[in-house]
Short mmCIF file of C-alpha atoms in Angstrom, two decimals:
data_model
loop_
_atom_site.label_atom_id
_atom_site.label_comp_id
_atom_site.label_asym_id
_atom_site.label_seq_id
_atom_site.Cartn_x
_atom_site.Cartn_y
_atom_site.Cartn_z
CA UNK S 1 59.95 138.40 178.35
CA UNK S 2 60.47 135.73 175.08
CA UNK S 3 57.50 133.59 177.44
CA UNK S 4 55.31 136.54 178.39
CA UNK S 5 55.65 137.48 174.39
CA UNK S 6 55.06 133.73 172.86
CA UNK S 7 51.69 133.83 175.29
CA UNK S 8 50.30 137.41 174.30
CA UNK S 9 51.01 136.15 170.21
CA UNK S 10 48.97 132.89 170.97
CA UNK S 11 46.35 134.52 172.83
CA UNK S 12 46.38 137.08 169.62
CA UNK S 13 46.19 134.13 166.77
CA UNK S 14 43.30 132.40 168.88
CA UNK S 15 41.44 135.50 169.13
CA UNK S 16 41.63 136.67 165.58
CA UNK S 17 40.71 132.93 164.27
CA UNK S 18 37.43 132.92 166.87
CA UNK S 19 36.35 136.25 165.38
CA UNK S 20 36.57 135.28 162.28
CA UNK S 21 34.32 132.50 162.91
CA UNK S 22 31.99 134.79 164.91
CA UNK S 23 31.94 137.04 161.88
CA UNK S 24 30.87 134.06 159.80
CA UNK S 25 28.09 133.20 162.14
CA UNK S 26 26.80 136.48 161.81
CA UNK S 27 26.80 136.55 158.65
CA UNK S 28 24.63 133.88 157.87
CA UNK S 29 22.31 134.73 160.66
CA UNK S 30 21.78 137.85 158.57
CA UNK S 31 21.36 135.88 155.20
CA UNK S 32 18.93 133.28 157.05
CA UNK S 33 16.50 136.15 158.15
CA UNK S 34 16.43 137.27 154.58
CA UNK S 35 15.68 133.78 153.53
CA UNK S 36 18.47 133.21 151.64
CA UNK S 37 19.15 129.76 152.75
CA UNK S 38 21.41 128.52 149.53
CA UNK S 39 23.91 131.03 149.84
CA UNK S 40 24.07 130.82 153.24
CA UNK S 41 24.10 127.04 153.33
CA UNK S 42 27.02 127.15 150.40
CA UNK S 43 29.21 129.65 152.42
CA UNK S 44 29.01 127.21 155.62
CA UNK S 45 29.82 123.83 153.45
CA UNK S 46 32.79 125.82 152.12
CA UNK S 47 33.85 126.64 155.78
CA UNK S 48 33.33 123.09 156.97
CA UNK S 49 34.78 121.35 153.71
CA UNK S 50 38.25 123.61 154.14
CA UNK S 51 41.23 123.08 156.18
CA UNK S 52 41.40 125.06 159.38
CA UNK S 53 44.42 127.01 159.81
CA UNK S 54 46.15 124.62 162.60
CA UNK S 55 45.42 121.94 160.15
CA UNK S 56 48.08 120.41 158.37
CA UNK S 57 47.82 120.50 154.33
CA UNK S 58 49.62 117.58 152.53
CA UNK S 59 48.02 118.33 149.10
CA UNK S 60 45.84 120.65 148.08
CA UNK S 61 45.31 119.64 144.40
CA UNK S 62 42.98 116.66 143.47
CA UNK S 63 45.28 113.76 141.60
CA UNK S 64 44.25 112.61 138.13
CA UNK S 65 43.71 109.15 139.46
CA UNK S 66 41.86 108.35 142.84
CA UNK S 67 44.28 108.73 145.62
CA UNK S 68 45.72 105.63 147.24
CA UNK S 69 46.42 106.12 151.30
CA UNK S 70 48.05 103.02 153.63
CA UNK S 71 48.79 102.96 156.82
CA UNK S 72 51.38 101.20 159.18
CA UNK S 73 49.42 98.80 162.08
CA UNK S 74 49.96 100.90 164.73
CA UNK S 75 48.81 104.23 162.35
CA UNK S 76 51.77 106.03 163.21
CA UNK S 77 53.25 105.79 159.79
CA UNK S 78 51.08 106.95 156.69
CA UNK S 79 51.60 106.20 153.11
CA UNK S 80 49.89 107.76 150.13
CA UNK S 81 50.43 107.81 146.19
CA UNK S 82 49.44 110.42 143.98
CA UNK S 83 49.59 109.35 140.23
CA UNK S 84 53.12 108.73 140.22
CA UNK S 85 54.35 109.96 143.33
CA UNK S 86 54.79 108.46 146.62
CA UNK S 87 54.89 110.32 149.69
CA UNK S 88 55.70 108.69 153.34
CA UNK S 89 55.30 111.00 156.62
CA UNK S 90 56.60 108.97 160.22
CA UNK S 91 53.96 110.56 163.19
CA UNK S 92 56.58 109.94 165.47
CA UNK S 93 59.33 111.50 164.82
CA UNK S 94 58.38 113.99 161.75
CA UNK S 95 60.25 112.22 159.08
CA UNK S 96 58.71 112.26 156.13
CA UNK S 97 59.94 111.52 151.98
CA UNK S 98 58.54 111.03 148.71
CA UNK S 99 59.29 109.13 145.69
CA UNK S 100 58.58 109.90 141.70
CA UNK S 101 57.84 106.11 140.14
CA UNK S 102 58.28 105.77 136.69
CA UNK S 103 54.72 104.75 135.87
CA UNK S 104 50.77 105.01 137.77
CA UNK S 105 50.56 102.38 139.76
CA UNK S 106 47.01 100.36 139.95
CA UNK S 107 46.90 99.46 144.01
CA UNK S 108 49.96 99.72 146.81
CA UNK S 109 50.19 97.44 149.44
CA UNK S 110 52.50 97.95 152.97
CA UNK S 111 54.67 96.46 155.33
CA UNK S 112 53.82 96.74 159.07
CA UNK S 113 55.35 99.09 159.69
CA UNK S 114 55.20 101.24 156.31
CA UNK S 115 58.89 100.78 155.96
CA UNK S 116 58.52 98.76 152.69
CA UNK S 117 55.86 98.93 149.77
CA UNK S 118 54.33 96.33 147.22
CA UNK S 119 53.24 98.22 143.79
CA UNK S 120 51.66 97.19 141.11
CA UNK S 121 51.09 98.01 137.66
CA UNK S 122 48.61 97.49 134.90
CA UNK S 123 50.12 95.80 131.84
CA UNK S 124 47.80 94.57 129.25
CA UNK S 125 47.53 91.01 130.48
CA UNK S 126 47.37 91.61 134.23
CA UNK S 127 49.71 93.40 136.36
CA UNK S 128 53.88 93.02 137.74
CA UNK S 129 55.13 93.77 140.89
CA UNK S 130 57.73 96.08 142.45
CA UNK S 131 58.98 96.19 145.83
CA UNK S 132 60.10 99.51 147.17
CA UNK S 133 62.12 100.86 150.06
CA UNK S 134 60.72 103.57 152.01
CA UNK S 135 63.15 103.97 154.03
CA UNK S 136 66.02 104.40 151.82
CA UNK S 137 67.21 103.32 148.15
CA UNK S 138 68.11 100.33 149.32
CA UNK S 139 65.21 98.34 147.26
CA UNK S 140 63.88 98.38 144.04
CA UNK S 141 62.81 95.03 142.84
CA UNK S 142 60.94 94.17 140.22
CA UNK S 143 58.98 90.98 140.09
CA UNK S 144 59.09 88.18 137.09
CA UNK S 145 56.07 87.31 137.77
CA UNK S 146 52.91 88.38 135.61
CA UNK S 147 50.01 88.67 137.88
CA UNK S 148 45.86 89.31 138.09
CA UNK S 149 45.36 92.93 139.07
CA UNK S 150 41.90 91.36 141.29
CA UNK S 151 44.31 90.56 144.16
CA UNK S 152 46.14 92.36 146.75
CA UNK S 153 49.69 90.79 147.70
CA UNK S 154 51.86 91.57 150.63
CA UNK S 155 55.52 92.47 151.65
CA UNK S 156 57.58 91.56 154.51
CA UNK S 157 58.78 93.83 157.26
CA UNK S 158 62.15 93.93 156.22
CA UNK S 159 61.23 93.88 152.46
CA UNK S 160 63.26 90.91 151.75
CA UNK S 161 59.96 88.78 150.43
CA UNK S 162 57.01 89.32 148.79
CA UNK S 163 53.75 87.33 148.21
CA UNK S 164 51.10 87.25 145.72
CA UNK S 165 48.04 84.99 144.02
CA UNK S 166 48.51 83.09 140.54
CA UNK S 167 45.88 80.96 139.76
CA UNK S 168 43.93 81.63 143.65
CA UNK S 169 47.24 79.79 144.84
CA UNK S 170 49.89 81.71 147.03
CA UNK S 171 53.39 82.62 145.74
CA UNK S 172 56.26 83.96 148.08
CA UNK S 173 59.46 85.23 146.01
CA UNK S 174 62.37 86.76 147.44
CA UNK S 175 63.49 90.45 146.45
CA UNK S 176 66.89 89.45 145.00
CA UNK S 177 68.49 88.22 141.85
CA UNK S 178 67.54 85.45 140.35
CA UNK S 179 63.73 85.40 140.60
CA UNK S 180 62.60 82.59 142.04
CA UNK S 181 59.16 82.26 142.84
CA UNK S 182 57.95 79.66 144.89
CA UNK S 183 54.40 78.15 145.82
CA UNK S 184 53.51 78.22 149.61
CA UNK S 185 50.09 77.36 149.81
CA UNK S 186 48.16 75.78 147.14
CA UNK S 187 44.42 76.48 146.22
CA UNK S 188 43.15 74.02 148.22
CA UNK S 189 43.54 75.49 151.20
CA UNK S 190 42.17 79.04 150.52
CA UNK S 191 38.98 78.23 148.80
CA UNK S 192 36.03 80.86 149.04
CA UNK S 193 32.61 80.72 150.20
CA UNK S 194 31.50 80.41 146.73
CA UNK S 195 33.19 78.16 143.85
CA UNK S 196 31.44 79.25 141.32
CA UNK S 197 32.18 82.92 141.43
CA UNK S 198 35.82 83.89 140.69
CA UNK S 199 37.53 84.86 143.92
CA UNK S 200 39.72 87.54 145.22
CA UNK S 201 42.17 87.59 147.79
CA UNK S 202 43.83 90.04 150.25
CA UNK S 203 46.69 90.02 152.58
CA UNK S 204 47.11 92.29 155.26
CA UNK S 205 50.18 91.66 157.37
CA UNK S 206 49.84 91.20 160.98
CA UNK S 207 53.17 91.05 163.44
CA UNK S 208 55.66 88.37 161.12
CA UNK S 209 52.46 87.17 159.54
CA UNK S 210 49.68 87.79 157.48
CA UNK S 211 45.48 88.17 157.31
CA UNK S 212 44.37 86.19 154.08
CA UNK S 213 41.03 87.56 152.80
CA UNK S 214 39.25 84.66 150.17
CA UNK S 215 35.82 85.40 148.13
CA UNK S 216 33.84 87.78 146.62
CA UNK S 217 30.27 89.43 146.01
CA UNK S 218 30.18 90.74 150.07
CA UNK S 219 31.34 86.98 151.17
CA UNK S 220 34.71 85.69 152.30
CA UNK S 221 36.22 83.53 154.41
CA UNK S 222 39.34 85.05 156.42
CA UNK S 223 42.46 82.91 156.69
CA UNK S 224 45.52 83.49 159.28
CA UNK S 225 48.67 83.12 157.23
CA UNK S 226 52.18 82.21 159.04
CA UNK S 227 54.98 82.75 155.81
CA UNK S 228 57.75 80.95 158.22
CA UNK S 229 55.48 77.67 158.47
CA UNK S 230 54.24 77.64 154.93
CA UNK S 231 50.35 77.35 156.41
CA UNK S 232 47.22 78.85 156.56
CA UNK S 233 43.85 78.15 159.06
CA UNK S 234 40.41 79.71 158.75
CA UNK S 235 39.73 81.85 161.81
CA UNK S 236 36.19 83.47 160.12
CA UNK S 237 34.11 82.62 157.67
CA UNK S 238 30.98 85.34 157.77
CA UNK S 239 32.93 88.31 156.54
CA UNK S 240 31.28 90.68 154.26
CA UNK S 241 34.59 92.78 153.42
CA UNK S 242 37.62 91.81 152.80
CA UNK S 243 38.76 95.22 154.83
CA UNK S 244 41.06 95.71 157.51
CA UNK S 245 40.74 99.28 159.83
CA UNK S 246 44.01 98.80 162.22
CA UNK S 247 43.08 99.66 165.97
CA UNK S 248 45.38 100.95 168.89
CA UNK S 249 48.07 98.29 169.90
CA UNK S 250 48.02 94.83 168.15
CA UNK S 251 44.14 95.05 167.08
CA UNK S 252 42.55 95.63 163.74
CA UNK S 253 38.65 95.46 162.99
CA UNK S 254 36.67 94.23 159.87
CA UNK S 255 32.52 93.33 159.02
CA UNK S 256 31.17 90.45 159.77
CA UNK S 257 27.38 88.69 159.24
CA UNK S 258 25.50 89.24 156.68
CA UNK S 259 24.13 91.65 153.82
CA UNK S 260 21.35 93.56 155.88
CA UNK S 261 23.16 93.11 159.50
CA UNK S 262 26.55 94.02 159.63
CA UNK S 263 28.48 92.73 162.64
CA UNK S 264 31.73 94.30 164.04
CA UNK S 265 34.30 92.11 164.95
CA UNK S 266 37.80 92.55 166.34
CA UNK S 267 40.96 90.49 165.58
CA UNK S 268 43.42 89.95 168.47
CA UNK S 269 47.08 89.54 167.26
CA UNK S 270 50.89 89.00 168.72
CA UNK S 271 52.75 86.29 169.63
CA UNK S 272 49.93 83.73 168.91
CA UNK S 273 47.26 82.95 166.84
CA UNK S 274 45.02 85.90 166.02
CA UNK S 275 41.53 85.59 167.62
CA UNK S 276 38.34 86.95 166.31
CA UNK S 277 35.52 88.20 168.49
CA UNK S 278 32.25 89.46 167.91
CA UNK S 279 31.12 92.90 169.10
CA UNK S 280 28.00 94.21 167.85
CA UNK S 281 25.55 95.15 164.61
CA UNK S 282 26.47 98.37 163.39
CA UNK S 283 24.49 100.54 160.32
CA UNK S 284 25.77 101.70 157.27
CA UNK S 285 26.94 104.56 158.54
CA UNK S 286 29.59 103.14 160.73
CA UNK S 287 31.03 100.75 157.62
CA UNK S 288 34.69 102.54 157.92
CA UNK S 289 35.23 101.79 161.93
CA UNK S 290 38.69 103.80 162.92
CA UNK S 291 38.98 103.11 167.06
CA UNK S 292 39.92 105.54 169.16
CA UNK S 293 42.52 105.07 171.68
CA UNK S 294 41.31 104.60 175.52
CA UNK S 295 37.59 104.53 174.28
CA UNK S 296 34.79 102.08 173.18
CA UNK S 297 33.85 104.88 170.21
CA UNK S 298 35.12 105.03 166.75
CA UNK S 299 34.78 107.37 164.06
CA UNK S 300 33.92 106.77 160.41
CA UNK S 301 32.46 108.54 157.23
CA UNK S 302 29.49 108.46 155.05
CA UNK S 303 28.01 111.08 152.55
CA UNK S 304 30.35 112.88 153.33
CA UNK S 305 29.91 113.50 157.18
CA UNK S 306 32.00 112.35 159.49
CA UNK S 307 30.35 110.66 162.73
CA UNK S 308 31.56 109.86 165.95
CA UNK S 309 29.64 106.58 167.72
CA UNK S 310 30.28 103.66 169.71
CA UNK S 311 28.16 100.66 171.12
CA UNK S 312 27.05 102.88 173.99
CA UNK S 313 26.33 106.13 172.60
CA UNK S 314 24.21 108.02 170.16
CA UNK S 315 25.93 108.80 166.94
CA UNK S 316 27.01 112.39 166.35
CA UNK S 317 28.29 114.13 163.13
CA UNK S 318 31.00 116.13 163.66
CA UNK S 319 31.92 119.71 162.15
CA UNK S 320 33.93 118.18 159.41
CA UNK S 321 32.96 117.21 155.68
CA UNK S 322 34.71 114.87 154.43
CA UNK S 323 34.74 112.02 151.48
CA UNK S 324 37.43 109.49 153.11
CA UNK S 325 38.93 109.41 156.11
CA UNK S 326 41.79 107.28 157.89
CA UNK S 327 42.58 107.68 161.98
CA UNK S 328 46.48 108.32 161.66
CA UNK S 329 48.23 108.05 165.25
CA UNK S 330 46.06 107.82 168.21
CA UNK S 331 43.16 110.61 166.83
CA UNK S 332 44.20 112.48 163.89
CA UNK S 333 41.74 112.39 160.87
CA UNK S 334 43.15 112.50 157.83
CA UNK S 335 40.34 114.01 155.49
CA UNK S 336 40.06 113.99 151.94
CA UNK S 337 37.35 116.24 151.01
CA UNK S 338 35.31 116.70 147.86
CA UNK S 339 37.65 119.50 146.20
CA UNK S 340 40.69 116.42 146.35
CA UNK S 341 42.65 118.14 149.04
CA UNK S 342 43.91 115.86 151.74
CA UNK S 343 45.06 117.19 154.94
CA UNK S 344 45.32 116.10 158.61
CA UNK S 345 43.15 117.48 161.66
CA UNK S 346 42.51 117.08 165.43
CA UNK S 347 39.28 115.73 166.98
CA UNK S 348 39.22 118.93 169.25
CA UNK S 349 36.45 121.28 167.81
CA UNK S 350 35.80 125.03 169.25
CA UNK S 351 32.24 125.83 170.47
CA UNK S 352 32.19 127.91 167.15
CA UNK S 353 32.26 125.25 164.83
CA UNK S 354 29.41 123.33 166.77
CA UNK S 355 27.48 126.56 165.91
CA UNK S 356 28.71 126.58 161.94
CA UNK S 357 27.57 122.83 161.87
CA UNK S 358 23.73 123.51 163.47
CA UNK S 359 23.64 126.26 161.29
CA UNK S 360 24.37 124.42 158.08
CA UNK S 361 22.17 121.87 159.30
CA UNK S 362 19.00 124.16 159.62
CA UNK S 363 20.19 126.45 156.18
CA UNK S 364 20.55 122.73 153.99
CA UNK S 365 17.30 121.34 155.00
CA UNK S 366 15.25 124.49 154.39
#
């Protein structure tokens, strides 16, 4: 009876969310005979732009400052800060916390696995570091050291070291009392493409060790860093940003080539040395590449669509406005519209919204 009840009340909710679709679509068939194509066009962006009701709302309000979102390498742990409040949610098993900080912080950097996070904040020289537990309260350290706010440093998995750039050289310090900072690879052996220009550098942490971005203006060179040996060795040197978009299993992808043709390439990782392949030239429209599992297709955003493509296949926007997006777990988008609202969503769309999208397609361009 409980079975035969749970069915009838989800064939119910399905039902009354299709109609109201199907009421929608009528509608604006109605408005687009009478030619009004603006109204009818702004009541379909509003439907597309909106949360669904399966969706899953994790804020609603737009933060003062532009939202920061991480992820953990395999995209099963996401990481976001809003202003001054940092909020963790585990795919995997539904655990999820948050954090009120003190102060705003300028950028947040993660462990591997999102356990641990590396803040920092704008002083009036530059920035300082804290390292953060979020797993538990059992870290809250807070750096000596005074640092550029260009850079992006890195934590370790267990959050008992952290690394950032003074002078373009590479500092590891440990996250317990006394401070004591410690050089582990001079400038020498990080230099950028371009001397002249003043470089920036990025570390994205890969298994025990690290992805070194080096450059500016669109060019870098990208550097495998192993913390336990104290070294570094150039693996690329045409990359155009100094971007990571982690993949399914131990893969991540980033640009390559040159302003005007942009190359995707993928970086292998484990046990050994990473290795970077080639794939193929992509537009602008696939900049953000977030792989799907089991498939050569990815998904990214620009102008606010949303577009499904891959090396083989035509690219298709999907029903779904969005300003940023980030593939959490195997094929969640998480979508930060226009309004600030951030919220998670399936890559399953009903017939229905295929319909809302042509529509607002044909009502936009009129």
């Amino acid at each position: 009876m409980i079975r035969a009840l749970s069915f009838l009340l989800l064939v119910f909710l399905s039902w009354n969310c299709k109609s109201k679709q199907e009421s929608l679509i009528e509608e604006i068939q109605e408005l687009l005979e009478e030619q009004s194509y603006e109204k009818a066009s702004g009541m379909l962006k509003d439907y597309l732009v909106k949360p669904k009701s399966d969706d899953e709302v994790l804020s609603s309000e737009k933060p003062e400052t532009p939202r920061i979102v991480e992820l953990s390498y395999d995209r099963k742990r996401l990481v976001y800060l809003e202003d001054s409040k940092l909020v963790w949610r585990d795919t995997s098993d539904g655990t999820n916390g948050s954090k009120s900080l003190d102060e705003v912080p300028a950028s947040l950097a993660v462990s591997l696995n999102a356990n641990y996070a590396l803040a920092e904040y704008p002083m009036t020289t530059g920035c300082r570091l804290f390292a953060i537990s979020l797993k538990n309260n059992d870290l809250l350290y807070e750096s000596g050291a005074q640092i550029s706010c260009r850079n992006r440093g890195g934590i370790s998995d267990d959050g008992s070291k952290i690394y950032y750039f003074v002078d373009n050289q590479l500092y590891e310090e440990k996250t317990v009392e006394p401070r004591t900072p410690k050089l582990v690879v001079s400038k020498e052996k990080i230099t950028p493409p371009f001397s002249g220009l003043k470089a920036r550098f990025f570390l994205y942490p890969i298994g025990k060790d690290f992805l070194l971005f080096s450059g500016n203006a669109g060019s870098y060179y990208l550097y495998y860093f192993q913390p336990e040996k104290k070294s570094v060795e150039k693996i690329d040197q045409e990359v155009i940003s100094p971007l990571i978009y982690y993949g399914t299993g131990d893969s991540a992808y980033y640009l390559g080539g040159s302003i005007g043709r942009l190359h995707l390439r993928r970086l292998q990782f484990g046990k050994s040395k990473p290795s970077s392949s080639k794939l193929f030239t992509i537009s602008r429209k696939e900049i953000n590449p977030w792989k799907l599992p089991g498939k050569n297709e990815f998904v990214s955003n620009y102008s606010g669509k949303v577009h499904l493509w891959g090396p083989s296949r035509k690219s298709q926007v999907l029903p779904l406005l969005c300003e940023r997006i980030w593939l959490v777990d195997q094929n969640k988008v998480l979508c930060e519209n226009e309004k600030g609202g951030l919220y998670l969503t399936n890559l399953d769309f009903p017939e229905e919204d295929w319909r809302i999208l042509k529509l607002y397609e044909e009502a936009r361009d009129k």
